[in-house]
PDB file of C-alpha atoms in Angstrom:
ATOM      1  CA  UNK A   1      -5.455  -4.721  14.745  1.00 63.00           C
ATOM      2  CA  UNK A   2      -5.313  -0.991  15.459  1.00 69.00           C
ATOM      3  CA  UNK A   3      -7.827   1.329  14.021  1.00 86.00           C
ATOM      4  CA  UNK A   4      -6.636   4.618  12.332  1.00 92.00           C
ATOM      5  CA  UNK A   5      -8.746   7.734  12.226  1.00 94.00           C
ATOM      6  CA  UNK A   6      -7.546  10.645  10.467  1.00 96.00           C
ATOM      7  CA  UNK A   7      -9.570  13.825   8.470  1.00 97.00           C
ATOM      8  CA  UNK A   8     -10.706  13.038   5.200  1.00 96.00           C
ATOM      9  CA  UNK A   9      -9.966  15.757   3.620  1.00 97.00           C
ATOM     10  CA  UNK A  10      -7.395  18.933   4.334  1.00 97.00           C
ATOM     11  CA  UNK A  11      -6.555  22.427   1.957  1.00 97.00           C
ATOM     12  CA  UNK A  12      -3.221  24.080   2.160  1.00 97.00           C
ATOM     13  CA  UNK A  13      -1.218  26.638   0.382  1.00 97.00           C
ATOM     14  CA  UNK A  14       1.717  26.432  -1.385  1.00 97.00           C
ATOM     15  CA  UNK A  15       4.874  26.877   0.961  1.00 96.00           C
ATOM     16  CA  UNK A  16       2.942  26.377   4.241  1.00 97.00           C
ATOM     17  CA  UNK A  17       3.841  23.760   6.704  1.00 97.00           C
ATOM     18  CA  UNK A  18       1.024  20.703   6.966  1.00 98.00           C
ATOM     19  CA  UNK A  19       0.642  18.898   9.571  1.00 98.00           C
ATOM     20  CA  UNK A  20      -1.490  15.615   9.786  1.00 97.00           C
ATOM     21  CA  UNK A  21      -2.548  13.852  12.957  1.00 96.00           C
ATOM     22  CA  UNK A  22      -3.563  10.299  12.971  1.00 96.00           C
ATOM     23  CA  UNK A  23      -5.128   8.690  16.347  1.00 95.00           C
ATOM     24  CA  UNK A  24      -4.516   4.594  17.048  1.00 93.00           C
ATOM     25  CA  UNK A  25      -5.878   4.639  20.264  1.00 92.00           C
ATOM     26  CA  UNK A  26      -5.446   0.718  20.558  1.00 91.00           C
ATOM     27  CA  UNK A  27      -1.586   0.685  19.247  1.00 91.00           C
ATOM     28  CA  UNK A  28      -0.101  -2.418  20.412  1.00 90.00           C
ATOM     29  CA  UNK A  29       3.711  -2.551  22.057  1.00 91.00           C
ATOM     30  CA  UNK A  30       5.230  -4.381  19.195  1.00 88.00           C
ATOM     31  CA  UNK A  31       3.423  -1.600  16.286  1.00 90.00           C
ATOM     32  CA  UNK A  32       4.984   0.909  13.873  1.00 92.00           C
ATOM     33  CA  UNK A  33       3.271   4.134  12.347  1.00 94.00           C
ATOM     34  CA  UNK A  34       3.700   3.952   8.590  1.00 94.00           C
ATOM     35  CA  UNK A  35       2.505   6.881   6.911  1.00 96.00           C
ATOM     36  CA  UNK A  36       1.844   6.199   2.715  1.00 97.00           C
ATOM     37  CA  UNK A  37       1.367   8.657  -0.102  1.00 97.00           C
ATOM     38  CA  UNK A  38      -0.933   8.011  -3.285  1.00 97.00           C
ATOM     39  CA  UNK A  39      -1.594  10.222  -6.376  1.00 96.00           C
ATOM     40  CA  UNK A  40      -4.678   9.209  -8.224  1.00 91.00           C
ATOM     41  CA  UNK A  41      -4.287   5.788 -10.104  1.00 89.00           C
ATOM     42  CA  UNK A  42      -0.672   4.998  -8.880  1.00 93.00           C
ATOM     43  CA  UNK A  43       0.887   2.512  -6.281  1.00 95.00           C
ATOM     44  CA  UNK A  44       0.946   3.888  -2.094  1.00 96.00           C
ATOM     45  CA  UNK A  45       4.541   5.257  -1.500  1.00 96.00           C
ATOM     46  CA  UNK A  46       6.661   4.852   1.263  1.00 95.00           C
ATOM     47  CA  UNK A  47       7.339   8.068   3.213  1.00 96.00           C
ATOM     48  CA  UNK A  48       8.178   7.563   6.320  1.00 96.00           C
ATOM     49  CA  UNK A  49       8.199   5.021   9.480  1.00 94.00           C
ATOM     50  CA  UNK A  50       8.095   5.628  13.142  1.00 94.00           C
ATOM     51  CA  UNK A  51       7.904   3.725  16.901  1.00 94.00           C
ATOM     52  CA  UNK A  52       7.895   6.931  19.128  1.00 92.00           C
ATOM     53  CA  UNK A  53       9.488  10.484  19.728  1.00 90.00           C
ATOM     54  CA  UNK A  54      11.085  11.972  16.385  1.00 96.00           C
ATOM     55  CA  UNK A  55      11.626  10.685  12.800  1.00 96.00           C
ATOM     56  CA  UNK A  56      12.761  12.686  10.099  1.00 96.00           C
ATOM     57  CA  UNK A  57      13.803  12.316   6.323  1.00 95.00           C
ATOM     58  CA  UNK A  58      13.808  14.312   3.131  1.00 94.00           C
ATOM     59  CA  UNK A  59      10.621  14.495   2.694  1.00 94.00           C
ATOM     60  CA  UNK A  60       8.507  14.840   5.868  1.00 97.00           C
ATOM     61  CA  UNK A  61       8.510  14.369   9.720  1.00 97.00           C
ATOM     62  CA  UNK A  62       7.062  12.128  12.045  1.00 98.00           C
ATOM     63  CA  UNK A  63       6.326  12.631  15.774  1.00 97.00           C
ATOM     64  CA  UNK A  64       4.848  10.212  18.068  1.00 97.00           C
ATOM     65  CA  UNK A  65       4.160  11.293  21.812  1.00 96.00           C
ATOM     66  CA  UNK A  66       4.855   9.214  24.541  1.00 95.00           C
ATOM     67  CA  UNK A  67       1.851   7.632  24.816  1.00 95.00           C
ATOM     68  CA  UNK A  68       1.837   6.489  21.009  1.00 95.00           C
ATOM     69  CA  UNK A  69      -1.800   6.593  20.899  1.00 95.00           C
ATOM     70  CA  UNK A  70      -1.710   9.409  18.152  1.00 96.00           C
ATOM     71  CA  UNK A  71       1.010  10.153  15.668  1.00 97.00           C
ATOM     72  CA  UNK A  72       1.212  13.588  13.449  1.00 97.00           C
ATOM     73  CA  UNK A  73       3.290  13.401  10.038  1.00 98.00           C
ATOM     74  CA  UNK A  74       4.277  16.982   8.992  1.00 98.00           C
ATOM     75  CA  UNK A  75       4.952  18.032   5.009  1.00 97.00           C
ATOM     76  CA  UNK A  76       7.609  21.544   5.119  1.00 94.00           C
ATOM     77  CA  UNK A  77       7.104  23.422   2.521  1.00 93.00           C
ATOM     78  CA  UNK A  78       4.194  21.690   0.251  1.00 97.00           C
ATOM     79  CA  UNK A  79       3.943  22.362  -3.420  1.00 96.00           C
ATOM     80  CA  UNK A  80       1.246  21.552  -5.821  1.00 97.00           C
ATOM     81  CA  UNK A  81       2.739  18.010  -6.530  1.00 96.00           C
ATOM     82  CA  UNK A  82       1.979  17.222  -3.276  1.00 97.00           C
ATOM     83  CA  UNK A  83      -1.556  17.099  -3.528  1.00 98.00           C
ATOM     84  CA  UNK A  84      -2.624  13.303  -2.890  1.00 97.00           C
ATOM     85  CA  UNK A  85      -3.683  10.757  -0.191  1.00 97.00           C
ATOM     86  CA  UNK A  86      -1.612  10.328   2.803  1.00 98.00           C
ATOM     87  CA  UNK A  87      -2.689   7.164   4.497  1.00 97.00           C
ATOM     88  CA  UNK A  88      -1.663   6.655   8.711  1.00 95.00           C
ATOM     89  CA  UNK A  89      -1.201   2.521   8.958  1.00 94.00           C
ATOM     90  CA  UNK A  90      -0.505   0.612  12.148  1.00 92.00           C
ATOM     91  CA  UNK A  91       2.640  -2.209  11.251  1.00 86.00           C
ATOM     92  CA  UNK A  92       2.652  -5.066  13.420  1.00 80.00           C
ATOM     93  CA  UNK A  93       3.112  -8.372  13.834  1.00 71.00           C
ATOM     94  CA  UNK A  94       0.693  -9.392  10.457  1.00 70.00           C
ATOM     95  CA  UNK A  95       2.315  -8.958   6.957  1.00 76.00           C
ATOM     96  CA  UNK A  96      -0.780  -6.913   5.376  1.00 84.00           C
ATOM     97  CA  UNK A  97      -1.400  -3.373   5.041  1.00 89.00           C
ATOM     98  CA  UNK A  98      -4.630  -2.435   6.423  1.00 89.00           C
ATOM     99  CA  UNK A  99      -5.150   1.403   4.285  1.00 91.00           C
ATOM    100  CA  UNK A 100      -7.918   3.113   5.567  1.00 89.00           C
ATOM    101  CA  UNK A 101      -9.693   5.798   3.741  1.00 90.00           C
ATOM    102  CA  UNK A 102      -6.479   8.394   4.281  1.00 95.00           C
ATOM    103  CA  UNK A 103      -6.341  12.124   4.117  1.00 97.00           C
ATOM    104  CA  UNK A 104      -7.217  13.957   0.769  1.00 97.00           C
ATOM    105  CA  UNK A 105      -4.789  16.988   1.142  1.00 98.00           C
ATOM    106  CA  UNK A 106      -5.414  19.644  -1.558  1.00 98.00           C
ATOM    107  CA  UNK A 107      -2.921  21.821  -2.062  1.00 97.00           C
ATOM    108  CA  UNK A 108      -3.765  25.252  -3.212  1.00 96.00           C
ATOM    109  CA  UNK A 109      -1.405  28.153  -5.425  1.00 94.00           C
TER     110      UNK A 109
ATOM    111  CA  UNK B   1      16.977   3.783  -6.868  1.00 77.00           C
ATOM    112  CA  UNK B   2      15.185  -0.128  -7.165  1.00 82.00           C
ATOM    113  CA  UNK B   3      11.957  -0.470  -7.583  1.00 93.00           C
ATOM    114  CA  UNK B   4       8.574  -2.932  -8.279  1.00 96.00           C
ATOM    115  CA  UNK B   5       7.701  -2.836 -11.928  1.00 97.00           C
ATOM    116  CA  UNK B   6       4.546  -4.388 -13.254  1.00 97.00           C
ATOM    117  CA  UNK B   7       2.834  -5.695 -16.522  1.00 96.00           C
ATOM    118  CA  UNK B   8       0.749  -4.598 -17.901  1.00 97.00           C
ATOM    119  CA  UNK B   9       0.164  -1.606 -17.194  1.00 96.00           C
ATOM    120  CA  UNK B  10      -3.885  -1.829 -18.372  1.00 97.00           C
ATOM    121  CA  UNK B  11      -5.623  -4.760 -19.316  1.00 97.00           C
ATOM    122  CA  UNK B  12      -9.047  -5.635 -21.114  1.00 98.00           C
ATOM    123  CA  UNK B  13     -10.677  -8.551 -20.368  1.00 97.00           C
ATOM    124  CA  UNK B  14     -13.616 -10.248 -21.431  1.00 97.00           C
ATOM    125  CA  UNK B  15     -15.963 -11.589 -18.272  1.00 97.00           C
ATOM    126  CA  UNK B  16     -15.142 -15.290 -18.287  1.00 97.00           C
ATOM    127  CA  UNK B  17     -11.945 -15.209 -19.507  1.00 97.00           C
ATOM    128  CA  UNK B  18      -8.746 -15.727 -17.331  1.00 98.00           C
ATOM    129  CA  UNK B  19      -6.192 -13.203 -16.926  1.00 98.00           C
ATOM    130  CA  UNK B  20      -2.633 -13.000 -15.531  1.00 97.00           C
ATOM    131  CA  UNK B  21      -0.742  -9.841 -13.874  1.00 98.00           C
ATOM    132  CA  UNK B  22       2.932  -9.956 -13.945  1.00 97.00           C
ATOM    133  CA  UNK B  23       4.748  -8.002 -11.056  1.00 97.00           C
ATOM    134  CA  UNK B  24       9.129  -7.811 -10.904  1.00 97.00           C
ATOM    135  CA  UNK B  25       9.796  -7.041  -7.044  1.00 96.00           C
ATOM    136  CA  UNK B  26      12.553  -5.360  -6.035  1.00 94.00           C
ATOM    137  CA  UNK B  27      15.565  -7.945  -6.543  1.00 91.00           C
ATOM    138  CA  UNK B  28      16.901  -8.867  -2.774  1.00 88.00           C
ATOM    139  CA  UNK B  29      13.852  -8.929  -1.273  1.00 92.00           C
ATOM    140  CA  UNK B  30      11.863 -11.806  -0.585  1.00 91.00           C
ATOM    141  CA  UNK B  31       8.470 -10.615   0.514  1.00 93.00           C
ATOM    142  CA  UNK B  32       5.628 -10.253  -2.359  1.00 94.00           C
ATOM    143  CA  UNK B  33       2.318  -8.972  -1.820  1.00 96.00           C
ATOM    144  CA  UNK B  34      -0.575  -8.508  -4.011  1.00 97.00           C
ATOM    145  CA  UNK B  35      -3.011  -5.439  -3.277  1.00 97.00           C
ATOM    146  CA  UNK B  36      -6.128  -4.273  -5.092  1.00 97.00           C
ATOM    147  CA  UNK B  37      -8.618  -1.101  -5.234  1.00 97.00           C
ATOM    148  CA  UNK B  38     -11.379  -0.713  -6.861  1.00 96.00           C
ATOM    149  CA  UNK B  39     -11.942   2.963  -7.941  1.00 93.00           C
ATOM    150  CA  UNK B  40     -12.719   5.051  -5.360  1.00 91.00           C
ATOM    151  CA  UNK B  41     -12.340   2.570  -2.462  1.00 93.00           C
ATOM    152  CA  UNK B  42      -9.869   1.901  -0.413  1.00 93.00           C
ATOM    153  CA  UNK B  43      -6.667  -0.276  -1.049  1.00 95.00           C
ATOM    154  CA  UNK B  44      -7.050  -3.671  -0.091  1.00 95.00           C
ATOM    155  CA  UNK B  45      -4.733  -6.846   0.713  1.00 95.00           C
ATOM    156  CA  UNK B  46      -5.150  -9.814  -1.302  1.00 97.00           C
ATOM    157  CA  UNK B  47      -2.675 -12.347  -0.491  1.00 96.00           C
ATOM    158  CA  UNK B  48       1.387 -12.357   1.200  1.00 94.00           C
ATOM    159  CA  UNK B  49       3.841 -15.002  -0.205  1.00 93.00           C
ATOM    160  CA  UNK B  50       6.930 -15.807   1.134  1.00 91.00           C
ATOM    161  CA  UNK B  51       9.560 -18.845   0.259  1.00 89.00           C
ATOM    162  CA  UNK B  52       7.446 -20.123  -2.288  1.00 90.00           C
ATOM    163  CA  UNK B  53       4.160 -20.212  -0.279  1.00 93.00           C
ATOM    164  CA  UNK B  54       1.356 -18.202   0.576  1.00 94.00           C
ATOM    165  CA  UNK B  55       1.638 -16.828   3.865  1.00 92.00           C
ATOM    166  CA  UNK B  56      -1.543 -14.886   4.269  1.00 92.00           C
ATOM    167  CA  UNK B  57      -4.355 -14.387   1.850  1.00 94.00           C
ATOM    168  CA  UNK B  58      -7.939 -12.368   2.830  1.00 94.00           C
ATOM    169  CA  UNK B  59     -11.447 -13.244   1.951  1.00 94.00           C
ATOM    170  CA  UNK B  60     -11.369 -11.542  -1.271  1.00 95.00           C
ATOM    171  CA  UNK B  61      -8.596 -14.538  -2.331  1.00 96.00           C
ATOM    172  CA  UNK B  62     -11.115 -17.010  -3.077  1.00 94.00           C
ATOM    173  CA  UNK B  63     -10.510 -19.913  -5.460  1.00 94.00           C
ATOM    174  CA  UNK B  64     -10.542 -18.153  -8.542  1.00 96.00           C
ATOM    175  CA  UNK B  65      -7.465 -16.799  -7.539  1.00 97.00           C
ATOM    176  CA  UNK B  66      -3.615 -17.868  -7.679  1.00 97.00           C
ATOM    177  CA  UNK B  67      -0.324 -16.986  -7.205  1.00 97.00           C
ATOM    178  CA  UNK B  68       3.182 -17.759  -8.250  1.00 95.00           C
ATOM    179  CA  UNK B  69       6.660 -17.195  -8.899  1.00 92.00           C
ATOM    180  CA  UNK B  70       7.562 -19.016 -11.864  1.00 87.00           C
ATOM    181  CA  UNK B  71      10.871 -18.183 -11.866  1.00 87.00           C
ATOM    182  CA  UNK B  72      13.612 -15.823  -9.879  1.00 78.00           C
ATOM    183  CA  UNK B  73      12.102 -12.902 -10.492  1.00 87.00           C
ATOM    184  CA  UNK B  74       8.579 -12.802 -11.479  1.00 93.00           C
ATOM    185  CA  UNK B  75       5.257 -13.277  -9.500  1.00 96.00           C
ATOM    186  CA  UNK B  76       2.198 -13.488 -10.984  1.00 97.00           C
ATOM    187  CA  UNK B  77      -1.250 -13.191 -10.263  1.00 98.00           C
ATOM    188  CA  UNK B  78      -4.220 -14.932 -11.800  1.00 98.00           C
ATOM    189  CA  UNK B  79      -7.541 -14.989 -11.957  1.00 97.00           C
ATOM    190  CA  UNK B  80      -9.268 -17.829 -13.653  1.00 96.00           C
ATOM    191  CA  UNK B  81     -12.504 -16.245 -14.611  1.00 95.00           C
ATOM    192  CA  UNK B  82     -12.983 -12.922 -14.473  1.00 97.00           C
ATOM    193  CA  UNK B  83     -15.683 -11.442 -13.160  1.00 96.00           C
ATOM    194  CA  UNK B  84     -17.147  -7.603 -13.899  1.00 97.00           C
ATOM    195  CA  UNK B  85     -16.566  -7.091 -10.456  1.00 96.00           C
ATOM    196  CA  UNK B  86     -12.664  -7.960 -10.408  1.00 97.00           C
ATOM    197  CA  UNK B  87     -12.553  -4.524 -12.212  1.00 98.00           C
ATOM    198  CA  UNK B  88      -9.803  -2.234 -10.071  1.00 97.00           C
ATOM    199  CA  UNK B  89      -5.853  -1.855 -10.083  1.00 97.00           C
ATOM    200  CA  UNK B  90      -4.082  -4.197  -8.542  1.00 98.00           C
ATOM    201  CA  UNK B  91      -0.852  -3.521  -6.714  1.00 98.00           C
ATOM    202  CA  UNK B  92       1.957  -6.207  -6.280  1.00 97.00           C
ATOM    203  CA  UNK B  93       4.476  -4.829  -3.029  1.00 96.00           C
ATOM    204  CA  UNK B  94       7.522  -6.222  -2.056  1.00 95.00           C
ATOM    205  CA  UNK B  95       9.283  -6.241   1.416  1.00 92.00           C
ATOM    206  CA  UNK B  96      12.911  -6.998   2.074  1.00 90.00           C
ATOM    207  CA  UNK B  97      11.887  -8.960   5.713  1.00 80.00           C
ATOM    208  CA  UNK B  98       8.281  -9.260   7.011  1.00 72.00           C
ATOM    209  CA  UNK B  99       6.469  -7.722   9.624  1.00 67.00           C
ATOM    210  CA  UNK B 100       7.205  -4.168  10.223  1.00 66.00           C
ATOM    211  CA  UNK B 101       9.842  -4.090   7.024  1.00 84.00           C
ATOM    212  CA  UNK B 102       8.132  -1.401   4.365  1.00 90.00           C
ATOM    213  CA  UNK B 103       6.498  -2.562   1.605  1.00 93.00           C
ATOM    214  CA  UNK B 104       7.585  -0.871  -1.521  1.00 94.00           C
ATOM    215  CA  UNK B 105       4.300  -0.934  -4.322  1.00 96.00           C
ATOM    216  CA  UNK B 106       4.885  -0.612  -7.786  1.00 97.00           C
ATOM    217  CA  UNK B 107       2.367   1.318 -10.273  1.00 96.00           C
ATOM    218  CA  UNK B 108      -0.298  -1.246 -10.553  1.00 97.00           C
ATOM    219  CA  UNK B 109      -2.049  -3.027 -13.529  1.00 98.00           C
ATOM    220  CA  UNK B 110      -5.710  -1.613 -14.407  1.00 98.00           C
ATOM    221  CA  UNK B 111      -8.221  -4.477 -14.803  1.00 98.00           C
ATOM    222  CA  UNK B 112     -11.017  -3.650 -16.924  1.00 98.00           C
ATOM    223  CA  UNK B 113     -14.096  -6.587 -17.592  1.00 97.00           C
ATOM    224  CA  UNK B 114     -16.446  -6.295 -19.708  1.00 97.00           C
TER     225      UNK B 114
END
């Protein structure tokens, strides 16, 4: 199973772009980059899903480099709401979710 | 937009005592997972079940817990006797296929024992 490291803890400004790297060093071929959101005492959310080069939804992008050993999900635009914990999770093969301890980002008016 | 729901949304047990979490997964999918985290840790899996069976469970699923679907639509999660250390949410998911499919949590059930 892949290990995720990512910073504990980040501060932004309202409006500013945030960008969040994740390494996996030991991604396997068959693995997808999840990337989860949780505000204190609620369920992880979806936000967005990636195997390499460019993803983007509504809410935030994802781009993984060629070598897939690092991914980076970037917020446009944050607001207050989203202060919270982004998590970085390595989807393979196994059903589970393996969270790690996620980024705190604190967003500041 | 569909989503997991979950009952209750707090419960207060006494240690001892055997309590049962009720989870509604999102209708057409046919993945269920149970999560848990205690406060301030990190979120952690409990068990998978798929077609009426667990698929995978972790070390933390020891005999004092079970799971079920009694019906179309519900899964449950018990714990024969609770423990003070069972004390944490616990997050049912659900997943439309397995693997790399996303699991979609709902808001959790707070466990309290005294």
């Amino acid at each position: 199973l892949a290990k995720t490291t990512q910073p504990i803890s980040m501060d932004s400004y309202e409006g500013q772009e945030v960008n969040i790297t994740c390494s996996h060093n030991n991604i396997a071929t068959n693995d997808y980059i999840t990337w989860y959101q949780q505000f204190p005492s609620q369920g992880p959310r979806f936000i967005i899903q990636g195997y390499k080069t460019k993803v983007t939804n509504e809410v935030a992008s994802l781009f993984i480099p060629a070598d897939r050993k690092s991914s980076t999900l970037s917020l446009p635009r944050v607001s207050l709401s989203d202060t919270a914990v982004y998590y970085c999770l390595v989807q393979g093969s196994a059903r589970q979710l393996t969270f790690g301890s996620g980024t705190q980002l604190t967003v500041l008016p | 937009e569909p989503e997991v729901t979950q009952t209750p949304s707090h419960q207060v047990t006494q240690m001892g005592q055997e309590v049962i979490l009720r989870c509604v997964p999102i209708s057409n999918h046919l993945y269920f997972y149970w999560y848990r985290q205690i406060l301030g840790q990190k979120v952690e899996f409990l068990v998978s079940f798929y077609n009426n069976e667990i698929s995978e469970k972790s070390e933390i699923f020891d005999d004092q817990f079970s799971v079920e679907r009694p019906d179309g639509s519900n899964f449950t999660l018990k714990i024969r006797s609770t423990k003070l250390e069972d004390s944490a949410m616990y997050f049912c998911a659900s997943s439309e296929r397995a693997d790399t499919d996303t699991q979609y949590f709902g808001p959790g059930t707070r466990l309290t024992v005294l």
